[in-house]
Coordinates of C-alpha atoms in Angstrom, one line a residue:
Chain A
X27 CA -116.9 -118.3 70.4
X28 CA -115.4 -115.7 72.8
X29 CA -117.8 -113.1 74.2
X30 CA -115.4 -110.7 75.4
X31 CA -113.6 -111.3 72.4
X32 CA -116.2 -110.6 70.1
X33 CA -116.6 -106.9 72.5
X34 CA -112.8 -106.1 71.8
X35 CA -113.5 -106.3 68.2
X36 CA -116.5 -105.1 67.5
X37 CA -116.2 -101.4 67.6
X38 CA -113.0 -102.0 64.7
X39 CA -115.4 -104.3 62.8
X40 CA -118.6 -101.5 63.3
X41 CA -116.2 -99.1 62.2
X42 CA -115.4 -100.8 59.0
X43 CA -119.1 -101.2 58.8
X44 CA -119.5 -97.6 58.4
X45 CA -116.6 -97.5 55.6
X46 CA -118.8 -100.3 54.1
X47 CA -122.4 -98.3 54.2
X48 CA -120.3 -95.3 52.8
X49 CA -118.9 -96.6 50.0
X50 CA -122.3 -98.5 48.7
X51 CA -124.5 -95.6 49.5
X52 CA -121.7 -93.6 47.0
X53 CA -121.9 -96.3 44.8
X54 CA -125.2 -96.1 44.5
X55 CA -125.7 -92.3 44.0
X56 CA -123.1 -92.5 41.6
X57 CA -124.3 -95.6 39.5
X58 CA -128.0 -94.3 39.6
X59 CA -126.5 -90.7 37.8
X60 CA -123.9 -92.9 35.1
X61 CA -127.3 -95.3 35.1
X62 CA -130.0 -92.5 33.6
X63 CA -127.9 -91.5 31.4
X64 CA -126.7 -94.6 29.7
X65 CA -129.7 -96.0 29.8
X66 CA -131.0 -92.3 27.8
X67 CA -127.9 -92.7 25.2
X68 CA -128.7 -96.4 25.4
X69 CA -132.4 -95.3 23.8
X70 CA -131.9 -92.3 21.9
X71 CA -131.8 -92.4 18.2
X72 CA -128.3 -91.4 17.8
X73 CA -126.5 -94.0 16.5
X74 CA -123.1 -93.2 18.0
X75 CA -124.5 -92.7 21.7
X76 CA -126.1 -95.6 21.5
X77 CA -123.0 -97.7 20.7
X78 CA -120.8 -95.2 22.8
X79 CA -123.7 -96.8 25.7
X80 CA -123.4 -100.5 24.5
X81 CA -119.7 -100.5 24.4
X82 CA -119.4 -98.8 28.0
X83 CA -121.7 -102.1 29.3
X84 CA -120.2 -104.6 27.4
X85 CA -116.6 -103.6 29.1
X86 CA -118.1 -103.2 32.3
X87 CA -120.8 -105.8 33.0
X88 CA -118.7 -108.3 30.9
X89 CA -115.2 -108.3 32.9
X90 CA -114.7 -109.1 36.4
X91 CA -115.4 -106.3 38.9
X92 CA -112.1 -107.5 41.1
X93 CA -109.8 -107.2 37.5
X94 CA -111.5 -103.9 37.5
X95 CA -111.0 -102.5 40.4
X96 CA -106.7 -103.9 40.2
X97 CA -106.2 -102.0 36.9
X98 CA -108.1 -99.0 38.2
X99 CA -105.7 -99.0 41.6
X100 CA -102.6 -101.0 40.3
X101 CA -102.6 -100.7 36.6
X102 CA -103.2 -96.7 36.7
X103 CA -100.1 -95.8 38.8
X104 CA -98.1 -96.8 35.4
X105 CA -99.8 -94.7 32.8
X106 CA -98.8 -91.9 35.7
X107 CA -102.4 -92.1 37.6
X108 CA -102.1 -92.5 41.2
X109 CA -105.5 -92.9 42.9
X110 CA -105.7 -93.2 46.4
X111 CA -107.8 -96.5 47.9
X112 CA -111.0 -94.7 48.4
X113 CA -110.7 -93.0 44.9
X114 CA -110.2 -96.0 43.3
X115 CA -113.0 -98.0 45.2
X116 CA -115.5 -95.3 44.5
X117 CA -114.1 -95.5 40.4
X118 CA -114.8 -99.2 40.5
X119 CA -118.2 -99.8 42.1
X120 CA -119.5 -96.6 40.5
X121 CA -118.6 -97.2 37.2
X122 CA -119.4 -101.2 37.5
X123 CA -122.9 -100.4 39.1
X124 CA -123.8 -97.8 36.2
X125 CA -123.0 -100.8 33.8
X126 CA -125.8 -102.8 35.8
X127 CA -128.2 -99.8 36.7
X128 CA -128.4 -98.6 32.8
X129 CA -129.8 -101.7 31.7
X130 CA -132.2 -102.1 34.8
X131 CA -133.6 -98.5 34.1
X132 CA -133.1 -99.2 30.1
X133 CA -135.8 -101.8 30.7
X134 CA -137.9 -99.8 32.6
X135 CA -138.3 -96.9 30.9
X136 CA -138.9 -99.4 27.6
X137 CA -141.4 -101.1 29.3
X138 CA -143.7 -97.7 30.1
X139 CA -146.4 -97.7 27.2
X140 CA -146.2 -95.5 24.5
X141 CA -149.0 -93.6 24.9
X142 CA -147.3 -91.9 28.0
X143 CA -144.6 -90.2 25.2
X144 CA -147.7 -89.3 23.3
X145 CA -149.9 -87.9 25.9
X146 CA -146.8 -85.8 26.7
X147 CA -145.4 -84.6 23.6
X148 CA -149.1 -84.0 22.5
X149 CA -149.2 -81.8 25.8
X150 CA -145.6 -80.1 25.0
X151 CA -144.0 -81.5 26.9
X152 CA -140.2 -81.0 26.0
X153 CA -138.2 -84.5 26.0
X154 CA -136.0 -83.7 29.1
X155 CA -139.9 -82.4 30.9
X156 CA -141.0 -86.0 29.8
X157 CA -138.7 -87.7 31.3
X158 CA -138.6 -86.0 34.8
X159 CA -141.9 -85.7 35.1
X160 CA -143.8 -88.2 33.2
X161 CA -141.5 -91.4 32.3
X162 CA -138.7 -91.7 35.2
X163 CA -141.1 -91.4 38.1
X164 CA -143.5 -94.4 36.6
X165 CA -139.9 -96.5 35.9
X166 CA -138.8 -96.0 39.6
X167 CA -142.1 -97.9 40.4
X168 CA -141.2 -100.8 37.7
X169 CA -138.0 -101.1 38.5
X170 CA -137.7 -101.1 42.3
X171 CA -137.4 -105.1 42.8
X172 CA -134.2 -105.4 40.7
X173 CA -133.1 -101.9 41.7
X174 CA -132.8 -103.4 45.3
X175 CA -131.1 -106.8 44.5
X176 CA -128.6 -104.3 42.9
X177 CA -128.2 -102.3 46.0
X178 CA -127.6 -105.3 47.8
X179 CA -125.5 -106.8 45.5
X180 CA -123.7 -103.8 45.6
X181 CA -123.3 -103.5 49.4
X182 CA -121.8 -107.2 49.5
X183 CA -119.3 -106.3 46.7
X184 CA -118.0 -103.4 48.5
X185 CA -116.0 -106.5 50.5
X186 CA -114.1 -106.8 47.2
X187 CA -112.3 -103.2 48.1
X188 CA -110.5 -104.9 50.6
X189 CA -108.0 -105.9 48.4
X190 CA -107.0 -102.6 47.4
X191 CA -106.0 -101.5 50.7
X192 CA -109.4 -99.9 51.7
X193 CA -110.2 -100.3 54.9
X194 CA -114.0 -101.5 55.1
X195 CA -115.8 -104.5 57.2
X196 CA -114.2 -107.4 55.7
X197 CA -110.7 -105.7 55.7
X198 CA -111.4 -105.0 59.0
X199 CA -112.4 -108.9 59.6
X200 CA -109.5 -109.9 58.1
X201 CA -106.7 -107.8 59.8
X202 CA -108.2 -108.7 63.2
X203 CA -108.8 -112.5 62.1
X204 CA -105.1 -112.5 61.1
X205 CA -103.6 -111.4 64.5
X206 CA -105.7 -113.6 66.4
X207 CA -106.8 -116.9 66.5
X208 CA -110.3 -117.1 66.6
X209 CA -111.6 -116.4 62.8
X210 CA -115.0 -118.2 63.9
X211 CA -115.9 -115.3 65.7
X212 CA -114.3 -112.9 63.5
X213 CA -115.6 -113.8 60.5
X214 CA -119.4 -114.5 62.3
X215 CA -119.5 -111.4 63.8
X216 CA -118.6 -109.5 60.0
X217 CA -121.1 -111.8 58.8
X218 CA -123.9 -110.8 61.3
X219 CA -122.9 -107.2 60.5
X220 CA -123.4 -107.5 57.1
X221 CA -126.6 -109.2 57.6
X222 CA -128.0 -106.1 59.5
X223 CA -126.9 -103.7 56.9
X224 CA -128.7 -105.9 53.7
X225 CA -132.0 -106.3 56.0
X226 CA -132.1 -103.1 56.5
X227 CA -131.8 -102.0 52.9
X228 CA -134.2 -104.7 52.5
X229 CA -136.8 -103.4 54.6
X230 CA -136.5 -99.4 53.2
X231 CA -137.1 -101.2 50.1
X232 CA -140.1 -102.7 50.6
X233 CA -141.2 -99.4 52.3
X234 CA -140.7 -97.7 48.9
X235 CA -142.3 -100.4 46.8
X236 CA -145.3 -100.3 49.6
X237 CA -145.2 -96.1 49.1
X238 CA -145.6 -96.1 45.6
X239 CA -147.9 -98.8 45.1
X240 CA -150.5 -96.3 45.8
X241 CA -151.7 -95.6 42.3
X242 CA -151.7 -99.2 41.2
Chain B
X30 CA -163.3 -71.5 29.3
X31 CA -165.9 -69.9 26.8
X32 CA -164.1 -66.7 27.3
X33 CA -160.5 -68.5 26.5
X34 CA -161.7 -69.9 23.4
X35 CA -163.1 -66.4 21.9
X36 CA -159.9 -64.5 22.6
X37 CA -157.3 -67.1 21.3
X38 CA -159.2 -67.1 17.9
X39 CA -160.4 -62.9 17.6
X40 CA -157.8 -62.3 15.3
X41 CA -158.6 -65.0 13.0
X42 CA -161.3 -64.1 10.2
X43 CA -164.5 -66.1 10.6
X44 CA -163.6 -67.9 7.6
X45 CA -160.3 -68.6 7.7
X46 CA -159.1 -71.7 8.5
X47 CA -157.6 -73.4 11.6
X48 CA -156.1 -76.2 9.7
X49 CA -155.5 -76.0 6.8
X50 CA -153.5 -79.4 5.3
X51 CA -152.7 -79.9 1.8
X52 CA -151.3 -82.4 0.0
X53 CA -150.4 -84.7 3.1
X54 CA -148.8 -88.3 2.2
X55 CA -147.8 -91.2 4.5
X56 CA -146.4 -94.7 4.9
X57 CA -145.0 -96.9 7.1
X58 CA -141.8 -99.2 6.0
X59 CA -143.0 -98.5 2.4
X60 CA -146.6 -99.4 3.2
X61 CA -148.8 -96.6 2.4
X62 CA -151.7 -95.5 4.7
X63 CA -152.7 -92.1 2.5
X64 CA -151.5 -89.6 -0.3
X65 CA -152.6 -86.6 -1.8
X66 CA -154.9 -86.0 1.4
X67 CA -156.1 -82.3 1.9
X68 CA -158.4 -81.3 5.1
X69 CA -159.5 -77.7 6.1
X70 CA -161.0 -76.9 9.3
X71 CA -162.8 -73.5 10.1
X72 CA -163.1 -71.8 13.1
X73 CA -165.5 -73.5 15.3
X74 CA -166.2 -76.6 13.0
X75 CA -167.2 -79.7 14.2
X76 CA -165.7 -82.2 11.6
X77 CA -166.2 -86.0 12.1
X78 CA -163.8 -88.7 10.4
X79 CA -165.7 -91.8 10.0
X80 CA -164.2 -94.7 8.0
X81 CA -163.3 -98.4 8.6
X82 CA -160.2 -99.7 10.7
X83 CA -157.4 -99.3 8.9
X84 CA -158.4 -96.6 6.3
X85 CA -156.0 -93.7 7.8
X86 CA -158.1 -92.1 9.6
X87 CA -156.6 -92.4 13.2
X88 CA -153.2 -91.5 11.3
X89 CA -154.1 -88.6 9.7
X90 CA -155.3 -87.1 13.0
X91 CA -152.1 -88.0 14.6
X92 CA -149.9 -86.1 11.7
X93 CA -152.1 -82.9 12.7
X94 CA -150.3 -82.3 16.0
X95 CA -147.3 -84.4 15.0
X96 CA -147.3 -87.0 16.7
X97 CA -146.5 -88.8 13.5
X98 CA -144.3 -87.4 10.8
X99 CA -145.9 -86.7 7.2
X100 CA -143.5 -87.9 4.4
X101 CA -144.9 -84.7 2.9
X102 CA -147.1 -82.1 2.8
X103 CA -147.6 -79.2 4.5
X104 CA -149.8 -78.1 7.8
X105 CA -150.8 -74.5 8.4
X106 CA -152.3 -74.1 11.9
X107 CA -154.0 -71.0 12.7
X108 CA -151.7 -69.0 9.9
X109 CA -148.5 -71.2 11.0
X110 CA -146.7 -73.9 8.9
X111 CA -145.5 -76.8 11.1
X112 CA -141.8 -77.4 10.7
X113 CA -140.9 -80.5 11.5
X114 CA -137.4 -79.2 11.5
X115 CA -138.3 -76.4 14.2
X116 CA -138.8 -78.3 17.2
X117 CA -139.3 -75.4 19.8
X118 CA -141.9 -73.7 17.0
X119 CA -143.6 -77.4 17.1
X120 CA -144.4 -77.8 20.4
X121 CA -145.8 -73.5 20.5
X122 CA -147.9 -74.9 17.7
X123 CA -148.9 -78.1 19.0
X124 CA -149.9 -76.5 22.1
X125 CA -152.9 -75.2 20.4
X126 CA -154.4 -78.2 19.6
X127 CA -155.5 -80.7 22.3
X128 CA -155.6 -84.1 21.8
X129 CA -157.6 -87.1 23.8
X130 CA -156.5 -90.4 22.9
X131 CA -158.5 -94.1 22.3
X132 CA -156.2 -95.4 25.8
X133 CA -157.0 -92.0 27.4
X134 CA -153.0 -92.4 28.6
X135 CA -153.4 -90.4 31.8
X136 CA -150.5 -90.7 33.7
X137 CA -151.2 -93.1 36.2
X138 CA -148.6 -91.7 39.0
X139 CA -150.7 -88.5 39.5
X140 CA -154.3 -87.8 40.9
X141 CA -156.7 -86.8 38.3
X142 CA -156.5 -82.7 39.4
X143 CA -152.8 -83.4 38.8
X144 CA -153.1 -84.9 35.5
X145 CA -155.2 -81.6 34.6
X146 CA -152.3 -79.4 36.5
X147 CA -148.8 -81.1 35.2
X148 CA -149.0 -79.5 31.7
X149 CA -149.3 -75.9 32.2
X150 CA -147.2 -75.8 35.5
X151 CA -144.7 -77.2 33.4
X152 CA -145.0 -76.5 29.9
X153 CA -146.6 -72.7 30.4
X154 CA -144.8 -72.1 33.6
X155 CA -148.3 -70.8 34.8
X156 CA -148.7 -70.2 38.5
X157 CA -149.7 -72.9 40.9
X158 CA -152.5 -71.0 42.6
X159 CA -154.1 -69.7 39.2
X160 CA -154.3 -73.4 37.8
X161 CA -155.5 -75.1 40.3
X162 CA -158.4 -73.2 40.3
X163 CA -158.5 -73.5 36.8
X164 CA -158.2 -77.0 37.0
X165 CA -161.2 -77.4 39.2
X166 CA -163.3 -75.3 37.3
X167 CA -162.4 -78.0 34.2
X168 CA -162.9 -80.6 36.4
X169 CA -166.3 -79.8 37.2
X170 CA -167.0 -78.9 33.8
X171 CA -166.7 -82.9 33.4
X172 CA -168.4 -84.1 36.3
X173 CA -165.4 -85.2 38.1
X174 CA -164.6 -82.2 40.8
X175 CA -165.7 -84.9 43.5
X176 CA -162.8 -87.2 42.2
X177 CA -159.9 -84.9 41.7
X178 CA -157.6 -86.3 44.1
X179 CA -158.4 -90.2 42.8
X180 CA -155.6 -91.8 41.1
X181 CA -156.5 -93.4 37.4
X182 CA -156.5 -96.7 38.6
X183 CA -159.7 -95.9 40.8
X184 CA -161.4 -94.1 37.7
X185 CA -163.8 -96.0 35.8
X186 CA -163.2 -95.8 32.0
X187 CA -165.4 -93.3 30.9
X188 CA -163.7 -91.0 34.2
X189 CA -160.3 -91.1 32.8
X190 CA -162.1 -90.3 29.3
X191 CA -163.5 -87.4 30.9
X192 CA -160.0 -86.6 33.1
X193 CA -157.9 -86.9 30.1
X194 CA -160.6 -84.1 28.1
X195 CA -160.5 -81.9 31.1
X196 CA -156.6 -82.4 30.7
X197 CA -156.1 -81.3 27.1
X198 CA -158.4 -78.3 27.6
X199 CA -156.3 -77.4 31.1
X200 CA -154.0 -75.8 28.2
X201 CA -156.7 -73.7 26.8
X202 CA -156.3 -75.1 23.1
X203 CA -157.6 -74.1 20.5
X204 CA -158.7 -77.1 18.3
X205 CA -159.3 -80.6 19.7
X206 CA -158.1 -83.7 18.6
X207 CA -160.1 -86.7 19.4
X208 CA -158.7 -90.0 18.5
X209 CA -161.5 -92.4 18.8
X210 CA -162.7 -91.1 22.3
X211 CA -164.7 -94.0 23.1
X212 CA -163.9 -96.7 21.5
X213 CA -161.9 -98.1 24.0
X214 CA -164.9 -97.5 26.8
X215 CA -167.8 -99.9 27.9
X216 CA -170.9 -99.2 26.3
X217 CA -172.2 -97.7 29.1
X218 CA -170.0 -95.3 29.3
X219 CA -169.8 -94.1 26.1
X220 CA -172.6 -91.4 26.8
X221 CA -171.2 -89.7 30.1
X222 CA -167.9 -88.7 27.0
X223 CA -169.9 -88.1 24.4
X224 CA -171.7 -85.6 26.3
X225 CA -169.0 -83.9 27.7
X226 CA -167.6 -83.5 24.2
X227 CA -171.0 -82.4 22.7
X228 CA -170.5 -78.8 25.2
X229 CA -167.5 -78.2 24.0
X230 CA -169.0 -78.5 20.5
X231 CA -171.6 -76.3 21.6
X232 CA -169.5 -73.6 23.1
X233 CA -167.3 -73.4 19.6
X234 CA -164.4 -75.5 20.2
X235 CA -163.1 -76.4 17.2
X236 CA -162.8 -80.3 17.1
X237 CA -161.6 -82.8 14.8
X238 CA -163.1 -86.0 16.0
X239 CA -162.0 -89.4 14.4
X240 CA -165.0 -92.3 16.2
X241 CA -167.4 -95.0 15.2
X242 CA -169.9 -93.4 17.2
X243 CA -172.4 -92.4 14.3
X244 CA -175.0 -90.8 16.4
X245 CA -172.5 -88.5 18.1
X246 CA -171.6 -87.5 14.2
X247 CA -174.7 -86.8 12.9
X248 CA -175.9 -85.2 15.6
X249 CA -173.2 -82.9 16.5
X250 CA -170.7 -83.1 13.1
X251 CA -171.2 -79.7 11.1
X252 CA -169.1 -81.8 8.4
X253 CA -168.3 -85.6 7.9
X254 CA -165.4 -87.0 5.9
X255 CA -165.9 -90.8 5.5
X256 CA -162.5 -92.3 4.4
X257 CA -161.4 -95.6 2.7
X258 CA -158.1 -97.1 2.2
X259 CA -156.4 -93.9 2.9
X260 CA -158.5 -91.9 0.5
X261 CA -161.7 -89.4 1.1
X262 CA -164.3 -90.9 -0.5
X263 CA -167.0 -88.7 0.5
X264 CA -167.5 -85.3 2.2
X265 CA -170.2 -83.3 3.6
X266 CA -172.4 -82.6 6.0
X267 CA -174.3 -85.4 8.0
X268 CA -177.3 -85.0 6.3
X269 CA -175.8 -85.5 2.6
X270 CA -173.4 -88.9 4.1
X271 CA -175.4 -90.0 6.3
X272 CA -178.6 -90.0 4.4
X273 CA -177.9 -89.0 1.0
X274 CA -174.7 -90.8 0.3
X275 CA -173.3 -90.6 -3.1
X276 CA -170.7 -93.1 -3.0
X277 CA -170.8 -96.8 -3.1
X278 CA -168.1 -97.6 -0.7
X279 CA -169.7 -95.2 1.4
X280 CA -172.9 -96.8 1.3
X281 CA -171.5 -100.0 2.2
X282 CA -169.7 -98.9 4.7
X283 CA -172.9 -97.6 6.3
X284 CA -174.7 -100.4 6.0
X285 CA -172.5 -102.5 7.5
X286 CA -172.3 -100.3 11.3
X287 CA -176.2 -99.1 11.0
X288 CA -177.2 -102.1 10.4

């Protein structure tokens, strides 16, 4: 371990930090959005949607995220699709992460009792009113624990960009580590890094499940 | 409230009917709960369905407002035919009947003045400042202004009961649905609900009021309908079921929960 060696590099490697934090928390945003609404097509009574839904995470939870994100950067480029690395990344997590976040808030919003549709509809409540208002904000509550192991899960599969040419932490790690020849510090360094950013999702996580447990 | 109820229903003859349900039939998965059912509320009725579990009762309430789908028959609510194909026409008509459930099903992520407040901020649109106050005003009605900003989950049974009652009026309906009201509640706090629902009777709300409670229905009922295996088997007022009862299966039945 190399002190001043670890200060050269540690303003690349925080810098491929903050390409890491960006792409989850994009990742996020955008698999929460695909997540809601698979997970509504998922339960509606329409038969088509709710194959359409089913097919969508069948593909997507049931084939390697890495395959996914080659044919979305590599494979495109020969049907005449040319995305750039970032494009591509944010195409891959996104879409892989709605896969995972539809069936997380599927189960949520099936495990809310009845009676909450009834007391609603009895009310008037129109079906999109129900939902914002009465059913999604009790399956935030439910489903916060598996909701974070996905945003952490998420946050460590971002290192899988790296091999389409994005430029996050572990690319980072891995450029420095390979003109240099210390990859113990390198790759400790990246790991400590990591382990700040998935403690402190951690932490606002339990802050949330603490917040809402109010009514419980 | 008083004032609500009068003006919703002052173009409605005194004799016509609020509900007015012929011919309503039901199943489930080919099993079926009633047929051939007809039920006609007045203005201002108090009618009581009493009957064992299991003998359509709770079901037939629940096709009133829709929240379970006749196979056929028709409902005429105030004049209007529910159209099941009509959605938007539903709900208007839906609207006009409040309905308090066995589970009261408050929902559990709101205080109880919000409970009262969510449906007509975001059904009617009304303004925040003019329900609120109404909401208070309902609150108190049921005892409970002292508890408005208390989630569910620190409300005793027979407080959500009351929450959930101060909830469905909140909309200024006019019928009342009540779907066993207290059957789900402690025995000592059945009374704290039953009382709350008896002024409403008394300022005349018309109710249809499905329960086991048979002191609250001869007391308060202006009509009883005593079903079994999804039939009517006896009508009339409390006086002519409840001590005059024509019927076999009706006296049976009343043996058994008098005792």
């Amino acid at each position: 371990m190399n002190i001043g060696f670890i200060k050269d590099i540690l303003p690349i490697l925080l810098k491929g930090s903050v390409m890491t934090i960006e792409l989850t928390v994009i990742t996020l945003i955008l698999g929460t959005m695909l997540g809601i609404f698979l997970a509504l097509l998922k339960l509606s009574k329409n038969i088509v949607l709710k194959v359409l839904s089913s097919f969508y995470t069948w593909i997507f939870r049931g084939t390697p995220l890495l395959l996914q994100l080659f044919f979305f950067y590599y494979g495109l480029p020969f049907i005449g699709i040319e995305l750039t690395p970032f494009t591509a990344a944010i195409l891959g997590l996104g879409l892989n992460c709605g896969a995972y976040m539809a069936e997380i808030i599927r189960g949520g919003i099936q495990s809310i009792n009845k009676g909450q549709f009834e007391a609603a509809k009895a009310l008037g409540f129109s079906y999109v009113e129900t939902m914002r208002k009465i059913i999604l904000p009790q399956t935030w509550k439910i489903i916060i624990p598996p909701v974070g192991n996905e945003f952490i899960s998420i946050l460590k599969d971002t290192s899988l960009v790296s091999t389409i040419a994005m430029v996050e932490l572990m690319r980072s790690a891995q450029q420095i580590y390979a003109s240099s020849f210390d990859p113990i510090s390198v790759f400790l360094t990246a790991a400590i890094l990591y382990l700040i950013m998935t403690t402190v999702f951690t932490t606002v996580f339990g802050i949330f499940e603490r917040r809402l447990a109010v009514y419980s | 409230m008083e004032n609500a109820i009068l003006n919703n229903g002052e173009n409605l003859d005194r004799n016509e009917y609020m509900i007015k349900a012929s011919n309503l039939t039901k199943s489930f998965n080919n099993l079926l709960v009633f047929e051939d059912l007809n039920v006609k509320v007045k203005k201002g009725e108090v009618l009581v369905v009493i009957g064992a579990s299991g003998s359509g009762k709770s079901t037939l309430l629940r096709c009133l407002n829709h929240l379970e789908e006749l196979d056929s028959g028709t409902i005429i609510i105030e004049g209007e035919k529910l159209n099941p194909k009509d959605k938007k026409m539903l709900r208007k008509i839906t609207t006009k009947m409040g309905m308090v459930f066995q589970n009261f099903n408050l929902f559990p992520h709101m205080t109880a003045i919000q409970n009262v407040m969510e449906a007509p901020l975001v059904v009617k649109k009304e303004k925040k400042s003019e329900v609120l106050q109404r909401a208070k005003q309902l609150l108190s009605k049921v005892g409970l202004v002292d508890k408005m900003d208390y989630y569910p989950s620190k409300l005793s049974g027979g407080q959500q009961q009351r929450v959930a009652i101060a909830r469905a009026l909140a909309m200024n309906p006019d019928i009342m649905l009540f779907d066993e009201p207290t059957s789900a509640l402690d025995p000592e706090l059945v009374g704290e609900v039953l009382n709350v629902m008896k002024d409403l009777a008394k300022e005349g709300m018309t109710m249809v009021v499905v329960t086991h409670e048979m002191g609250f229905a001869r007391e308060v009922a202006d009509r009883v309908i005593f079903m079994d295996g999804g039939k009517i088997v006896e009508e009339g007022t409390p006086e002519e079921v409840f001590s005059h009862p024509k019927e076999d299966r009706t006296k049976e039945f009343l043996n058994k929960v008098l005792k």
